[in-house]
PDB file of C-alpha atoms in Angstrom:
ATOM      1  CA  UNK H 228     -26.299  35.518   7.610  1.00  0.00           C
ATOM      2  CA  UNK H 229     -29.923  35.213   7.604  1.00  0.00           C
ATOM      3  CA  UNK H 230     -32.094  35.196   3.934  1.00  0.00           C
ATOM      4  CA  UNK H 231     -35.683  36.285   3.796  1.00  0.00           C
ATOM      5  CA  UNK H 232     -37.079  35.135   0.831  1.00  0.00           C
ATOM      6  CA  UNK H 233     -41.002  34.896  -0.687  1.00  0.00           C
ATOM      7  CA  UNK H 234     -40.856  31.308   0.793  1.00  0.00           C
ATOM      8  CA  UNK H 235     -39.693  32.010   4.393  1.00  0.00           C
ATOM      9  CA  UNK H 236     -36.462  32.336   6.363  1.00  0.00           C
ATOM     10  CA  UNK H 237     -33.150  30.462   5.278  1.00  0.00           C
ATOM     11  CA  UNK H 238     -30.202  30.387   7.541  1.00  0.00           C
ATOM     12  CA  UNK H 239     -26.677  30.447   6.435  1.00  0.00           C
ATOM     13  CA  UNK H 240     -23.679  30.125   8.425  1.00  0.00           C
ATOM     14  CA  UNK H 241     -19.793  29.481   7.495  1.00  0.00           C
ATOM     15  CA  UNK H 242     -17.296  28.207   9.887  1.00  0.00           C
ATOM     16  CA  UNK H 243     -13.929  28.979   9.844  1.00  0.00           C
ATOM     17  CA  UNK H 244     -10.897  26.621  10.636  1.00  0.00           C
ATOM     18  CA  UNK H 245      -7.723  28.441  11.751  1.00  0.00           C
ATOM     19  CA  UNK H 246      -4.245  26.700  11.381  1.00  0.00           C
ATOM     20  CA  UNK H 247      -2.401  28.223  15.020  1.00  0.00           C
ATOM     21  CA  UNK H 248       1.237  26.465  16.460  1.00  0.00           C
ATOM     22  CA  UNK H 249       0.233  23.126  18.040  1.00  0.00           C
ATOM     23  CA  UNK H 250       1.842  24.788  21.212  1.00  0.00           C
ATOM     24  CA  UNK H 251      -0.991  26.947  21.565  1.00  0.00           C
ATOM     25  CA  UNK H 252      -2.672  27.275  24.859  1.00  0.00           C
ATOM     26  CA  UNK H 253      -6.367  26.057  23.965  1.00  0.00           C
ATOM     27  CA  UNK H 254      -4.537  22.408  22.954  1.00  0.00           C
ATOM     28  CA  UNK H 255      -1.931  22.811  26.003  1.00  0.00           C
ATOM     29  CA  UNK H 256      -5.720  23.715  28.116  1.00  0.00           C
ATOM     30  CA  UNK H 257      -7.560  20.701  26.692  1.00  0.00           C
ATOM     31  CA  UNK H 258      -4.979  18.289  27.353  1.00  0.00           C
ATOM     32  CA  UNK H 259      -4.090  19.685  30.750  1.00  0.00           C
ATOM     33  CA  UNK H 260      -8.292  19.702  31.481  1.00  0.00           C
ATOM     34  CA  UNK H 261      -8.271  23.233  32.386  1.00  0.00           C
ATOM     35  CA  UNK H 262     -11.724  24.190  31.610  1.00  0.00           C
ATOM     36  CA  UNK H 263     -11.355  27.524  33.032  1.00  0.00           C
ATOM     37  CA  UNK H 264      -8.325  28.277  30.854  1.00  0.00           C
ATOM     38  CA  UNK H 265     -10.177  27.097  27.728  1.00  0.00           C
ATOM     39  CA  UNK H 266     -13.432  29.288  29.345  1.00  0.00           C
ATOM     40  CA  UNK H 267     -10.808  32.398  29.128  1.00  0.00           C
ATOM     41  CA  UNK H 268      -9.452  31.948  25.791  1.00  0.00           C
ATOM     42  CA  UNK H 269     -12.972  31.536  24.098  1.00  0.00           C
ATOM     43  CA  UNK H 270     -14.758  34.517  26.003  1.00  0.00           C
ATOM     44  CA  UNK H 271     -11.787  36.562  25.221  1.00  0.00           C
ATOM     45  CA  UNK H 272     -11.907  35.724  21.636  1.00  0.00           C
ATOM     46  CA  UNK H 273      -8.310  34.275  22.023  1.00  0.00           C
ATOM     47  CA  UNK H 274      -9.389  31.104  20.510  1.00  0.00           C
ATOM     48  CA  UNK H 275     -11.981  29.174  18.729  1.00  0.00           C
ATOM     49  CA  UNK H 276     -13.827  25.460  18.888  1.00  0.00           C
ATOM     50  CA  UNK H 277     -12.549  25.260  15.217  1.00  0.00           C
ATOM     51  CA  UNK H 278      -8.879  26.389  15.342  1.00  0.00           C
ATOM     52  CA  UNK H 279      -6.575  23.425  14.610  1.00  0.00           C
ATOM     53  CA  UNK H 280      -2.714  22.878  14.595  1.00  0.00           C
ATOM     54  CA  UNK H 281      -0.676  22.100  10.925  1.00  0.00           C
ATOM     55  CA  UNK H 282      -1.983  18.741  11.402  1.00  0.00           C
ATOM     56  CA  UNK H 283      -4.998  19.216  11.649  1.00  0.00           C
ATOM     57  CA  UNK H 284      -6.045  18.342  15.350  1.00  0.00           C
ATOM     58  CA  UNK H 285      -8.241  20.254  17.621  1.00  0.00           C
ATOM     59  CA  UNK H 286      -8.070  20.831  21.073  1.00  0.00           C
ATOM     60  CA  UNK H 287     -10.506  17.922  21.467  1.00  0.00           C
ATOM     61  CA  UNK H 288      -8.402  15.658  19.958  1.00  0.00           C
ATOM     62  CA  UNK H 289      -5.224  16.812  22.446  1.00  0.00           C
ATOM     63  CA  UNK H 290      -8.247  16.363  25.200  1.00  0.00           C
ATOM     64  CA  UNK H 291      -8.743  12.597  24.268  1.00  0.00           C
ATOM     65  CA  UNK H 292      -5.288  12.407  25.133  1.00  0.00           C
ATOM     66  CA  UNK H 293      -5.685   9.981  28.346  1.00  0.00           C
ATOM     67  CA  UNK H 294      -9.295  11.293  28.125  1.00  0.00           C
ATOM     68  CA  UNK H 295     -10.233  14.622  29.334  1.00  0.00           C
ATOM     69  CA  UNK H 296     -13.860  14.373  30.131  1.00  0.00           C
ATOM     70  CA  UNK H 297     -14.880  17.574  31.619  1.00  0.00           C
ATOM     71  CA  UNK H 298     -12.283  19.213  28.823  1.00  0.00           C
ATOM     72  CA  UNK H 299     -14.262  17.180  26.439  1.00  0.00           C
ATOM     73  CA  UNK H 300     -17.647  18.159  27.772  1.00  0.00           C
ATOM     74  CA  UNK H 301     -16.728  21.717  27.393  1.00  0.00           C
ATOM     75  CA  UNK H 302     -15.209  21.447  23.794  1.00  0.00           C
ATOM     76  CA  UNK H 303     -18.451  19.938  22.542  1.00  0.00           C
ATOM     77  CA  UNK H 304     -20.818  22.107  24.259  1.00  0.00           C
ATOM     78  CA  UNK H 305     -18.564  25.058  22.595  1.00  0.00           C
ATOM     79  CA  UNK H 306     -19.413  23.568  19.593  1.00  0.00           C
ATOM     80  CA  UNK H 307     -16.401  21.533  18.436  1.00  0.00           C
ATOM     81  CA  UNK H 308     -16.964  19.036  15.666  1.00  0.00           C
ATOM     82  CA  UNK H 309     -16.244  15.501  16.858  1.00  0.00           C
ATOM     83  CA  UNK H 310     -16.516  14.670  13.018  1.00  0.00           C
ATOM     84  CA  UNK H 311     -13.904  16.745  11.617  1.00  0.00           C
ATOM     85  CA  UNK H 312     -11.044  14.582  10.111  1.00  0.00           C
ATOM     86  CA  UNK H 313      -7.565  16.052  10.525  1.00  0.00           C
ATOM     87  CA  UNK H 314      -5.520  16.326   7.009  1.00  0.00           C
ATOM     88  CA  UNK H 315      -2.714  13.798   8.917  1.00  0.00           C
ATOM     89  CA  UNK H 316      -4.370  10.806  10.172  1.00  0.00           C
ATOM     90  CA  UNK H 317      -7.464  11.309   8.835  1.00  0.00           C
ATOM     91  CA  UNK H 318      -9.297  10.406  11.776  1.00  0.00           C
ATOM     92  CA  UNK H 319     -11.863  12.251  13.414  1.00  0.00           C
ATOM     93  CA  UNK H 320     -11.897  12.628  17.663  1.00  0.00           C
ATOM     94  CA  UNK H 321     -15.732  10.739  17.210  1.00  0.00           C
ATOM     95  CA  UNK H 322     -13.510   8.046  15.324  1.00  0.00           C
ATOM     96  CA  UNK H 323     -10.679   8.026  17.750  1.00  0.00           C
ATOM     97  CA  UNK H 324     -12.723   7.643  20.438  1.00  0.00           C
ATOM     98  CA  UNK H 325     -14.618   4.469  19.672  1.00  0.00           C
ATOM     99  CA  UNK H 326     -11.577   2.773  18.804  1.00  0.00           C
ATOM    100  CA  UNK H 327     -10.859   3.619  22.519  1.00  0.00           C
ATOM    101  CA  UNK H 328     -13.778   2.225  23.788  1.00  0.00           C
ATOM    102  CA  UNK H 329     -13.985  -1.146  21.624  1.00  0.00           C
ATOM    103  CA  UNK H 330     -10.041  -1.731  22.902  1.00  0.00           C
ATOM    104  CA  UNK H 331     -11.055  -1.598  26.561  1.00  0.00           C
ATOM    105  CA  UNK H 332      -7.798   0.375  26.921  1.00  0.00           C
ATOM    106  CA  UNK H 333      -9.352   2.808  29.925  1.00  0.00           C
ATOM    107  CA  UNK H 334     -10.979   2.254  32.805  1.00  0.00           C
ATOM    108  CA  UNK H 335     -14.552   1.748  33.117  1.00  0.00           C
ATOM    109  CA  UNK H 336     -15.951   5.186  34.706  1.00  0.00           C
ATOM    110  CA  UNK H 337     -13.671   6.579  31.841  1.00  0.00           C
ATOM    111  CA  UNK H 338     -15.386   4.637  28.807  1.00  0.00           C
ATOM    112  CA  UNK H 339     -18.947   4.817  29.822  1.00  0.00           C
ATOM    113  CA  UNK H 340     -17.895   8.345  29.925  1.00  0.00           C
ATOM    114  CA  UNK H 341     -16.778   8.874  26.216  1.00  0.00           C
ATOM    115  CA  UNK H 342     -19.953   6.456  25.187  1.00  0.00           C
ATOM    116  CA  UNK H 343     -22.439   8.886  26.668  1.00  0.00           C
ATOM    117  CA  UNK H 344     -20.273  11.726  24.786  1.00  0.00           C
ATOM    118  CA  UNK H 345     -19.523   9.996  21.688  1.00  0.00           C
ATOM    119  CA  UNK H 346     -22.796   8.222  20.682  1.00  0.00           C
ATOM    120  CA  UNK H 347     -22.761   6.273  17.676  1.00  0.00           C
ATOM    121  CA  UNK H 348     -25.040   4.174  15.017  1.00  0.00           C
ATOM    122  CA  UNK H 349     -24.900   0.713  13.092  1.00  0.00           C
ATOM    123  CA  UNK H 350     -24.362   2.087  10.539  1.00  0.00           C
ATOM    124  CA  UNK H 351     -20.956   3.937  11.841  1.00  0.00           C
ATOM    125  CA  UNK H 352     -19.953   0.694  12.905  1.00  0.00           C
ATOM    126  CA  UNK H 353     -19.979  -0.688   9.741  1.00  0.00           C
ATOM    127  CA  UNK H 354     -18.444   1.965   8.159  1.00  0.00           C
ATOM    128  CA  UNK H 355     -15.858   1.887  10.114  1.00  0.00           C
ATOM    129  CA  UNK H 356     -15.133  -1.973  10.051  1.00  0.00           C
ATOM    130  CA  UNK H 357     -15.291  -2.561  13.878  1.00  0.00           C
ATOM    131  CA  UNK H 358     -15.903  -5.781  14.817  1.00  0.00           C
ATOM    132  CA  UNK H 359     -19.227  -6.379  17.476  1.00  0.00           C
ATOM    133  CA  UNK H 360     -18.488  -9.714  18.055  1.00  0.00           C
ATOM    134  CA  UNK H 361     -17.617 -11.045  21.423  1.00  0.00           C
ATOM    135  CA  UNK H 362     -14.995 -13.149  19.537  1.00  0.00           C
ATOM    136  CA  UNK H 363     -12.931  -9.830  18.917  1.00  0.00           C
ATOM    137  CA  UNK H 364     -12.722  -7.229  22.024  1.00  0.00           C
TER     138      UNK H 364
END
């Protein structure tokens, strides 16, 4: 929805979050890294960057599943919001991911991966209570 007003143009926009059975194919796609699958599904208007299962995951949290990258690379370019916290762990994928990468619990090629995806500030690591010292990997 666009606004012209005295003062010049405001843009509006709402997003909508659909609740669809965690068996769907755009979470079966992301975690499987089928890009072209999830490709289909959005051009077709078969699914959307926002749509979620009842617990409130996206596909791009079933993609961080054993990472994904190119699944991931897709989901954010679609516009998926790494922010969004799910209503059951209340964790969101940007969240999920840096407590990947601060447990050294992938390989290498795989975590400078998610930390050019996923970047972050001081300020997030202090709000999220991660420790930067070498005394805690």
């Amino acid at each position: 929805m666009v606004i012209n007003d005295l003062a010049g143009t405001v843009n509006l926009s709402l997003t909508v979050t659909r609740i669809i059975p965690a068996g769907s194919d755009i979470f079966r796609f992301a975690y499987l890294d089928d890009v072209n699958g999830l490709k289909y599904l959005f051009s077709r208007g078969l699914a959307s960057p926002n749509d979620i299962d009842f617990l409130g995951q996206s596909a791009l949290y079933n993609a961080l599943y054993n990472p994904k990258i190119e699944s991931i690379k897709f989901l954010l370019r679609a516009g998926l919001d790494p922010y969004f916290k799910g209503v059951t762990f209340n964790q969101s994928a940007h969240e999920r991911v840096w407590r990947t990468v601060f447990s050294n619990s992938k390989d290498s090629a795989t975590l400078e991966n998610l930390r050019s995806l996923f970047p972050i500030s001081e300020d997030f690591i202090q709000e999220q209570k991660f420790s930067t010292s070498p005394d805690h990997p």
